[in-house]
Short mmCIF file of C-alpha atoms and ligand atoms in Angstrom, two decimals:
data_model
loop_
_atom_site.label_atom_id
_atom_site.label_comp_id
_atom_site.label_asym_id
_atom_site.label_seq_id
_atom_site.Cartn_x
_atom_site.Cartn_y
_atom_site.Cartn_z
CA UNK A 164 57.78 112.74 57.86
CA UNK A 165 57.13 116.23 59.13
CA UNK A 166 56.41 118.29 56.01
CA UNK A 167 54.93 116.56 52.94
CA UNK A 168 57.54 116.04 50.23
CA UNK A 169 56.81 116.98 46.62
CA UNK A 170 56.54 114.08 44.13
CA UNK A 171 58.69 116.12 41.77
CA UNK A 172 60.29 119.44 42.73
CA UNK A 173 60.23 121.92 39.87
CA UNK A 174 60.60 124.83 42.30
CA UNK A 175 64.05 123.77 43.48
CA UNK A 176 65.14 123.46 39.85
CA UNK A 177 63.73 126.89 39.06
CA UNK A 178 65.62 128.49 41.93
CA UNK A 179 68.82 127.00 40.56
CA UNK A 180 68.40 128.27 36.99
CA UNK A 181 66.31 131.39 37.63
CA UNK A 182 68.85 133.77 36.08
CA UNK A 183 69.31 131.74 32.90
CA UNK A 184 65.53 131.33 32.47
CA UNK A 185 64.90 135.03 32.96
CA UNK A 186 67.67 136.00 30.58
CA UNK A 187 66.51 133.54 27.87
CA UNK A 188 62.87 134.63 28.16
CA UNK A 189 63.88 138.30 28.14
CA UNK A 190 65.77 137.74 24.89
CA UNK A 191 62.67 136.28 23.21
CA UNK A 192 60.51 139.16 24.45
CA UNK A 193 63.08 141.53 22.98
CA UNK A 194 63.25 139.99 19.49
CA UNK A 195 59.55 139.10 19.38
CA UNK A 196 59.80 136.06 17.07
CA UNK A 197 57.34 133.98 19.07
CA UNK A 198 56.76 131.41 16.33
CA UNK A 199 59.77 129.41 15.07
CA UNK A 200 62.21 131.99 16.40
CA UNK A 201 65.99 131.44 16.60
CA UNK A 202 65.75 129.60 19.96
CA UNK A 203 63.77 126.82 18.25
CA UNK A 204 66.53 126.20 15.73
CA UNK A 205 69.18 126.42 18.47
CA UNK A 206 67.33 123.92 20.64
CA UNK A 207 66.95 121.53 17.68
CA UNK A 208 70.67 121.68 17.01
CA UNK A 209 71.49 120.95 20.64
CA UNK A 210 68.95 118.14 21.00
CA UNK A 211 70.27 116.41 17.88
CA UNK A 212 73.84 116.74 19.17
CA UNK A 213 72.89 115.38 22.63
CA UNK A 214 71.28 112.30 21.12
CA UNK A 215 73.74 111.84 18.25
CA UNK A 216 71.26 112.04 15.37
CA UNK A 217 71.24 114.33 12.34
CA UNK A 218 67.86 115.92 12.92
CA UNK A 219 65.66 117.09 15.75
CA UNK A 220 62.28 118.49 14.75
CA UNK A 221 60.63 120.13 17.74
CA UNK A 222 56.86 120.20 18.02
CA UNK A 223 53.95 121.00 20.32
CA UNK A 224 53.96 117.80 22.42
CA UNK A 225 55.21 114.25 22.65
CA UNK A 226 51.82 113.12 21.41
CA UNK A 227 52.12 115.28 18.29
CA UNK A 228 55.67 113.99 17.76
CA UNK A 229 54.27 110.43 17.60
CA UNK A 230 51.34 111.53 15.45
CA UNK A 231 53.54 113.40 12.98
CA UNK A 232 55.86 110.43 12.48
CA UNK A 233 52.91 108.15 11.75
CA UNK A 234 51.47 110.76 9.36
CA UNK A 235 54.84 111.01 7.60
CA UNK A 236 54.87 107.22 7.28
CA UNK A 237 51.42 107.35 5.68
CA UNK A 238 49.83 105.19 8.37
CA UNK A 239 46.06 104.90 8.00
CA UNK A 240 43.02 102.60 7.97
CA UNK A 241 43.86 98.94 7.49
CA UNK A 242 47.35 99.32 9.00
CA UNK A 243 48.38 97.46 12.14
CA UNK A 244 50.88 98.99 14.58
CA UNK A 245 52.33 96.76 17.30
CA UNK A 246 52.83 98.32 20.70
CA UNK A 247 52.60 97.76 24.44
CA UNK A 248 49.40 98.05 26.47
CA UNK A 249 51.44 99.19 29.50
CA UNK A 250 52.07 102.81 28.55
CA UNK A 251 50.45 106.24 28.54
CA UNK A 252 47.37 106.49 26.32
CA UNK A 253 49.14 108.75 23.78
CA UNK A 254 51.21 105.87 22.36
CA UNK A 255 48.16 104.04 21.01
CA UNK A 256 45.82 107.03 20.74
CA UNK A 257 47.74 108.46 17.78
CA UNK A 258 47.49 105.12 15.95
CA UNK A 259 43.70 105.13 16.32
CA UNK A 260 43.41 108.82 15.45
CA UNK A 261 44.78 107.98 12.01
CA UNK A 262 42.30 105.12 11.63
CA UNK A 263 44.96 102.44 12.05
CA UNK A 264 44.76 99.57 14.55
CA UNK A 265 46.97 99.15 17.61
CA UNK A 266 47.93 95.50 18.11
CA UNK A 267 49.03 95.06 21.70
CA UNK A 268 51.81 92.73 22.81
CA UNK A 269 52.65 92.01 26.42
CA UNK A 270 55.65 93.36 28.32
CA UNK A 271 58.77 91.92 29.92
CA UNK A 272 58.05 91.83 33.68
CA UNK A 273 61.56 93.03 34.55
CA UNK A 274 61.72 96.15 32.34
CA UNK A 275 58.00 96.86 31.65
CA UNK A 276 58.93 97.28 27.98
CA UNK A 277 57.65 95.33 24.96
CA UNK A 278 58.69 91.69 25.30
CA UNK A 279 60.49 90.72 22.07
CA UNK A 280 59.25 87.15 22.43
CA UNK A 281 55.64 88.30 22.70
CA UNK A 282 56.23 90.49 19.65
CA UNK A 283 57.59 87.55 17.69
CA UNK A 284 54.57 85.49 18.64
CA UNK A 285 52.19 88.27 17.60
CA UNK A 286 53.97 88.59 14.24
CA UNK A 287 53.90 84.85 13.58
CA UNK A 288 50.24 84.50 14.56
CA UNK A 289 49.16 87.69 12.81
CA UNK A 290 47.55 86.29 9.66
CA UNK A 291 45.72 83.51 11.45
CA UNK A 292 44.24 85.67 14.19
CA UNK A 293 40.62 86.82 13.88
CA UNK A 294 41.39 90.18 15.48
CA UNK A 295 44.03 91.09 12.92
CA UNK A 296 42.75 89.30 9.81
CA UNK A 297 42.70 91.67 6.83
CA UNK A 298 45.08 94.21 8.40
CA UNK A 299 48.53 95.04 7.03
CA UNK A 300 51.37 94.98 9.57
CA UNK A 301 53.22 98.29 9.19
CA UNK A 302 55.27 99.14 12.24
CA UNK A 303 56.19 98.81 15.89
CA UNK A 304 56.12 101.56 18.50
CA UNK A 305 58.43 100.49 21.32
CA UNK A 306 58.14 102.53 24.52
CA UNK A 307 61.06 103.28 26.86
CA UNK A 308 58.93 103.09 29.97
CA UNK A 309 59.97 104.88 33.17
CA UNK A 310 63.13 106.03 31.39
CA UNK A 311 64.67 102.69 30.38
CA UNK A 312 65.10 101.88 26.67
CA UNK A 313 63.29 98.87 25.23
CA UNK A 314 65.33 96.02 23.69
CA UNK A 315 65.88 97.61 20.26
CA UNK A 316 68.41 95.07 18.96
CA UNK A 317 65.86 92.28 19.16
CA UNK A 318 62.85 94.42 18.26
CA UNK A 319 64.59 95.86 15.19
CA UNK A 320 65.73 92.43 14.00
CA UNK A 321 62.16 91.13 14.18
CA UNK A 322 60.83 94.23 12.46
CA UNK A 323 63.38 93.87 9.67
CA UNK A 324 62.40 90.24 9.10
CA UNK A 325 58.76 91.29 8.71
CA UNK A 326 59.32 94.52 6.75
CA UNK A 327 58.09 96.83 9.52
CA UNK A 328 59.35 100.22 10.66
CA UNK A 329 60.28 100.80 14.31
CA UNK A 330 59.49 103.99 16.24
CA UNK A 331 60.83 104.80 19.66
CA UNK A 332 58.48 106.41 22.16
CA UNK A 333 61.24 108.17 24.09
CA UNK A 334 58.84 110.50 25.94
CA UNK A 335 60.27 109.27 29.26
CA UNK A 336 63.79 108.29 28.24
CA UNK A 337 65.62 111.36 26.93
CA UNK A 338 69.08 111.06 28.51
CA UNK A 339 69.07 107.24 28.89
CA UNK A 340 71.41 104.90 27.02
CA UNK A 341 71.26 101.51 25.32
CA UNK A 342 74.57 99.75 24.65
CA UNK A 343 76.41 103.05 24.33
CA UNK A 344 73.77 104.76 22.20
CA UNK A 345 71.45 107.50 23.43
CA UNK A 346 67.71 107.04 23.77
CA UNK A 347 66.15 108.89 20.88
CA UNK A 348 68.66 107.33 18.47
CA UNK A 349 67.49 103.73 18.80
CA UNK A 350 65.00 103.49 15.91
CA UNK A 351 64.19 105.10 12.56
CA UNK A 352 62.58 107.94 14.43
CA UNK A 353 61.93 108.72 18.07
CA UNK A 354 59.37 110.93 19.77
CA UNK A 355 60.24 112.67 23.00
CA UNK A 356 58.22 114.94 25.29
CA UNK A 357 58.97 118.11 27.24
CA UNK A 358 55.83 117.88 29.40
CA UNK A 359 56.85 119.50 32.74
CA UNK A 360 57.06 116.21 34.64
CA UNK A 361 59.34 114.47 32.11
CA UNK A 362 63.10 114.28 32.79
CA UNK A 363 63.68 117.21 30.40
CA UNK A 364 60.49 119.15 31.04
CA UNK A 365 59.56 122.67 29.99
CA UNK A 366 57.03 125.09 31.45
CA UNK A 367 54.22 123.84 29.26
CA UNK A 368 53.71 121.34 26.46
CA UNK A 369 56.41 120.49 23.97
CA UNK A 370 58.06 117.60 22.17
CA UNK A 371 60.48 116.61 19.44
CA UNK A 372 61.12 113.99 16.81
CA UNK A 373 64.69 112.72 16.56
CA UNK A 374 65.88 111.00 13.40
CA UNK A 375 68.84 110.42 11.10
CA UNK A 376 66.56 110.34 8.08
CA UNK A 377 66.94 113.57 6.13
CA UNK A 378 63.82 113.10 3.97
CA UNK A 379 61.68 112.19 6.97
CA UNK A 380 62.86 115.31 8.82
CA UNK A 381 61.88 117.50 5.85
CA UNK A 382 58.39 115.94 5.75
CA UNK A 383 58.01 116.38 9.53
CA UNK A 384 58.91 120.07 9.28
CA UNK A 385 56.20 120.46 6.68
CA UNK A 386 53.62 118.46 8.68
CA UNK A 387 54.15 120.47 11.86
CA UNK A 388 53.41 123.61 9.88
CA UNK A 389 50.11 122.75 8.10
CA UNK A 390 51.77 120.73 5.35
CA UNK A 391 53.65 123.76 4.12
CA UNK A 392 55.37 123.54 0.71
CA UNK A 393 57.51 126.17 -1.00
CA UNK A 394 56.12 129.03 1.06
CA UNK A 395 53.67 129.90 3.78
CA UNK A 396 50.52 129.67 1.66
CA UNK A 397 51.57 126.66 -0.39
CA UNK A 398 50.34 123.38 1.11
CA UNK A 399 51.47 120.06 -0.30
CA UNK A 400 50.15 117.59 2.29
CA UNK A 401 47.86 117.47 5.31
CA UNK A 402 49.59 118.75 8.39
CA UNK A 403 48.80 120.14 11.80
CA UNK A 404 49.60 123.22 13.86
CA UNK A 405 52.34 121.35 15.68
CA UNK A 406 55.05 123.95 16.34
CA UNK A 407 56.95 124.43 19.59
CA UNK A 408 56.68 127.98 21.00
CA UNK A 409 59.89 130.02 20.91
CA UNK A 410 59.41 130.86 24.61
CA UNK A 411 59.26 127.17 25.45
CA UNK A 412 62.44 126.54 23.44
CA UNK A 413 64.18 129.36 25.35
CA UNK A 414 63.21 127.75 28.66
CA UNK A 415 64.32 124.31 27.51
CA UNK A 416 67.71 125.71 26.47
CA UNK A 417 68.24 126.89 30.05
CA UNK A 418 67.22 123.48 31.38
CA UNK A 419 69.43 121.62 28.94
CA UNK A 420 72.47 123.38 30.42
CA UNK A 421 72.06 121.48 33.69
CA UNK A 422 70.47 118.32 32.29
CA UNK A 423 73.52 116.03 32.54
CA UNK A 424 73.99 116.89 36.21
CA UNK A 425 70.31 116.21 36.82
CA UNK A 426 70.50 112.80 35.16
CA UNK A 427 73.51 111.90 37.32
CA UNK A 428 71.61 113.00 40.44
CA UNK A 429 68.60 110.86 39.48
CA UNK A 430 70.84 107.85 38.97
CA UNK A 431 72.45 108.33 42.37
CA UNK A 432 69.02 108.56 44.02
CA UNK A 433 67.89 105.39 42.22
CA UNK A 434 71.00 103.62 43.48
CA UNK A 435 70.16 104.58 47.07
CA UNK A 436 66.52 103.56 46.68
CA UNK A 437 67.69 100.20 45.37
CA UNK A 438 69.96 99.61 48.35
CA UNK A 439 67.40 100.77 50.89
CA UNK A 440 64.29 99.10 49.50
CA UNK A 441 65.28 95.88 47.79
CA UNK A 442 64.29 93.79 50.80
CA UNK A 443 60.80 95.22 51.24
CA UNK A 444 59.42 95.75 47.72
CA UNK A 445 60.25 94.53 44.21
CA UNK A 446 62.70 97.18 43.02
CA UNK A 447 63.17 98.02 39.32
CA UNK A 448 65.82 96.29 37.24
CA UNK A 449 67.92 97.91 34.53
CA UNK A 450 68.88 95.54 31.71
CA UNK A 451 72.62 94.88 31.19
CA UNK A 452 74.20 97.50 28.91
CA UNK A 453 71.43 100.05 29.59
CA UNK A 454 71.00 103.08 31.79
CA UNK A 455 67.69 104.56 32.88
CA UNK A 456 67.00 108.25 33.28
CA UNK A 457 64.46 107.34 35.99
CA UNK A 458 61.48 109.30 34.73
CA UNK A 459 59.76 107.23 37.41
CA UNK A 460 61.15 105.03 40.14
CA UNK A 461 58.48 102.33 40.23
CA UNK A 462 58.31 99.43 42.66
CA UNK A 463 55.90 96.54 43.10
CA UNK A 464 54.16 95.02 46.07
CA UNK A 465 51.15 92.79 46.65
CA UNK A 466 50.21 95.26 49.40
CA UNK A 467 50.48 98.30 47.13
CA UNK A 468 47.23 99.97 48.19
CA UNK A 469 47.85 99.55 51.92
CA UNK A 470 51.43 100.77 51.63
CA UNK A 471 50.32 103.83 49.66
CA UNK A 472 47.80 104.79 52.34
CA UNK A 473 50.47 104.51 55.04
CA UNK A 474 52.89 106.57 52.98
CA UNK A 475 50.30 109.24 52.34
CA UNK A 476 49.65 109.49 56.08
CA UNK A 477 53.40 109.96 56.55
CA UNK A 478 53.50 112.78 53.98
CA UNK A 479 55.07 110.73 51.19
CA UNK A 480 53.27 111.14 47.87
CA UNK A 481 53.16 108.21 45.46
CA UNK A 482 51.52 107.68 42.06
CA UNK A 483 50.39 104.71 40.00
CA UNK A 484 51.62 104.50 36.42
CA UNK A 485 49.52 102.90 35.05
CA UNK A 486 46.47 101.61 36.92
CA UNK A 487 44.65 100.33 33.81
CA UNK A 488 46.45 98.86 30.78
CA UNK A 489 45.35 100.25 27.42
CA UNK A 490 43.68 97.04 26.21
CA UNK A 491 41.14 97.43 29.05
CA UNK A 492 40.37 101.09 28.38
CA UNK A 493 36.86 102.04 27.32
CA UNK A 494 38.20 104.00 24.34
CA UNK A 495 39.65 100.80 22.87
CA UNK A 496 36.68 98.57 23.65
CA UNK A 497 36.03 98.11 19.92
CA UNK A 498 39.43 96.42 19.53
CA UNK A 499 37.90 93.44 21.33
CA UNK A 500 40.43 92.78 24.07
CA UNK A 501 39.49 91.68 27.57
CA UNK A 502 40.91 90.87 31.01
CA UNK A 503 43.51 88.10 30.88
CA UNK A 504 44.76 88.97 27.39
CA UNK A 505 48.02 90.52 28.70
CA UNK A 506 48.68 88.97 32.10
CA UNK A 507 52.10 90.56 32.69
CA UNK A 508 50.75 94.07 32.06
CA UNK A 509 47.68 93.39 34.19
CA UNK A 510 49.77 92.06 37.09
CA UNK A 511 52.05 95.12 36.92
CA UNK A 512 49.05 97.47 36.88
CA UNK A 513 47.73 95.82 40.05
CA UNK A 514 50.97 95.99 42.02
CA UNK A 515 53.06 98.91 40.77
CA UNK A 516 53.54 102.35 42.34
CA UNK A 517 56.07 105.13 41.86
CA UNK A 518 58.06 106.97 44.51
CA UNK A 519 59.11 110.63 44.61
CA UNK A 520 61.96 111.02 42.10
CA UNK A 521 63.65 114.26 41.08
CA UNK A 522 67.23 115.54 41.08
CA UNK A 523 66.70 117.84 44.08
CA UNK A 524 65.75 115.17 46.60
CA UNK A 525 68.31 115.70 49.39
CA UNK A 526 70.21 112.78 50.89
CA UNK A 527 68.50 113.55 54.15
CA UNK A 528 64.99 113.49 52.68
CA UNK A 529 65.79 110.34 50.81
CA UNK A 530 67.02 108.55 53.90
CA UNK A 531 63.84 109.53 55.72
CA UNK A 532 61.80 108.39 52.73
CA UNK A 533 63.48 105.01 52.66
CA UNK A 534 62.88 104.58 56.38
CA UNK A 535 59.18 105.46 56.07
CA UNK A 536 58.75 103.10 53.12
CA UNK A 537 60.54 100.29 54.95
CA UNK A 538 58.21 100.76 57.90
CA UNK A 539 55.10 100.99 55.74
CA UNK A 540 56.07 97.88 53.80
CA UNK A 541 57.25 95.86 56.79
CA UNK A 542 54.86 93.03 57.50
CA UNK A 543 53.74 92.94 53.86
CA UNK A 544 56.93 91.38 52.61
CA UNK A 545 55.68 88.53 50.50
CA UNK A 546 58.90 87.69 48.71
CA UNK A 547 62.21 89.29 47.86
CA UNK A 548 62.23 91.11 44.52
CA UNK A 549 64.00 88.46 42.48
CA UNK A 550 61.42 85.78 43.14
CA UNK A 551 58.57 88.10 42.27
CA UNK A 552 59.76 88.19 38.72
C1 PLP B 273 54.16 111.74 28.26
C2 PLP B 273 54.10 110.63 27.30
C3 PLP B 273 53.64 110.80 25.98
C4 PLP B 273 53.01 112.07 25.50
O1 PLP B 273 53.76 113.22 25.65
P1 PLP B 273 53.01 114.63 25.78
O2 PLP B 273 54.10 115.63 25.62
O3 PLP B 273 52.35 114.69 27.11
O4 PLP B 273 52.02 114.72 24.66
C5 PLP B 273 53.71 109.73 25.11
N1 PLP B 273 54.18 108.54 25.51
C6 PLP B 273 54.61 108.32 26.77
C7 PLP B 273 55.16 106.98 27.12
C8 PLP B 273 54.57 109.35 27.70
O5 PLP B 273 54.99 109.12 28.96
#
């Protein structure tokens, strides 16, 4: 590869929507309502319509979206929240911040999302397990990793049987679908993120909660604004400064205009990657009835580290999401987990890497990419993808 390729190309996107961005930003500078200005309300209306839920409550980040939902649910010390160890730290960090306990369950090796069977096992064994004795099971946070929704039909059925709420960490999956429904509409409430590298990314931090629950939305609006009550200096609960900037909303409105096209482009690129790479690495699988928005295109190989070095030399950037599962992180050492507790997550962490993926990857660049990856991976082929799973 002659010139190094970007891992994601926000510049190409900016060139395409420069006029809309400038116009939207100019409008905010003209009206001057930098906090909760009209663009915030407009964005919330459009996000809710995109996903097909009644309410979108924007906020300062995907992390705060998760935090605010747990605060609204009254999660605190003594509560157990089931989630995956193969995710970004934020998913479990918010649980611990509130004094509650993340209870990890292993993932499905094909989708990297919470394995419903592992969840069932964790629920059945809960009372008898030393690690969870004395805790109250409260909820499940399912994560739509790499842009593919988790298996909500099975997860929700299990949660219902055990009286738990289900939250969707849709930070990576805005724009994906699950049996005809949009990601963000697959649980009681969903948190999404507008971090620049996410499929719908802004020019800074941002996030949103999506929900059909009218009362929950009202509580979330209060929490994101210091627990505000009847007016600005009336406070009825503990909250945070969790608002989305008006400028960020204005930028996201411009990006939302082209979002559907971008998702289609990502899906076309993923299709080509699949065709070109399925013989040399374990390519990702999308479950029947689902679509992915391909926040990451992640493949697996025994020879991951060697292949990555070769690709880097050829000007192809790669990344590893995630090199260390959460149960092995220092910050969660007190939870008492150790190596071997979640073998599927640990195996994925040792073998996975992500390829450049963004809607502005040209056919030409992609063909060159595929060729370079095929060459780098040749000789390391240990097994075709299906038998790796
Ligand atoms: C990015 C991400 C978050 C956090 O979103 P921020 O906007 O960066 O706070 C949470 N969960 C997952 C799975 C993510 O990928």
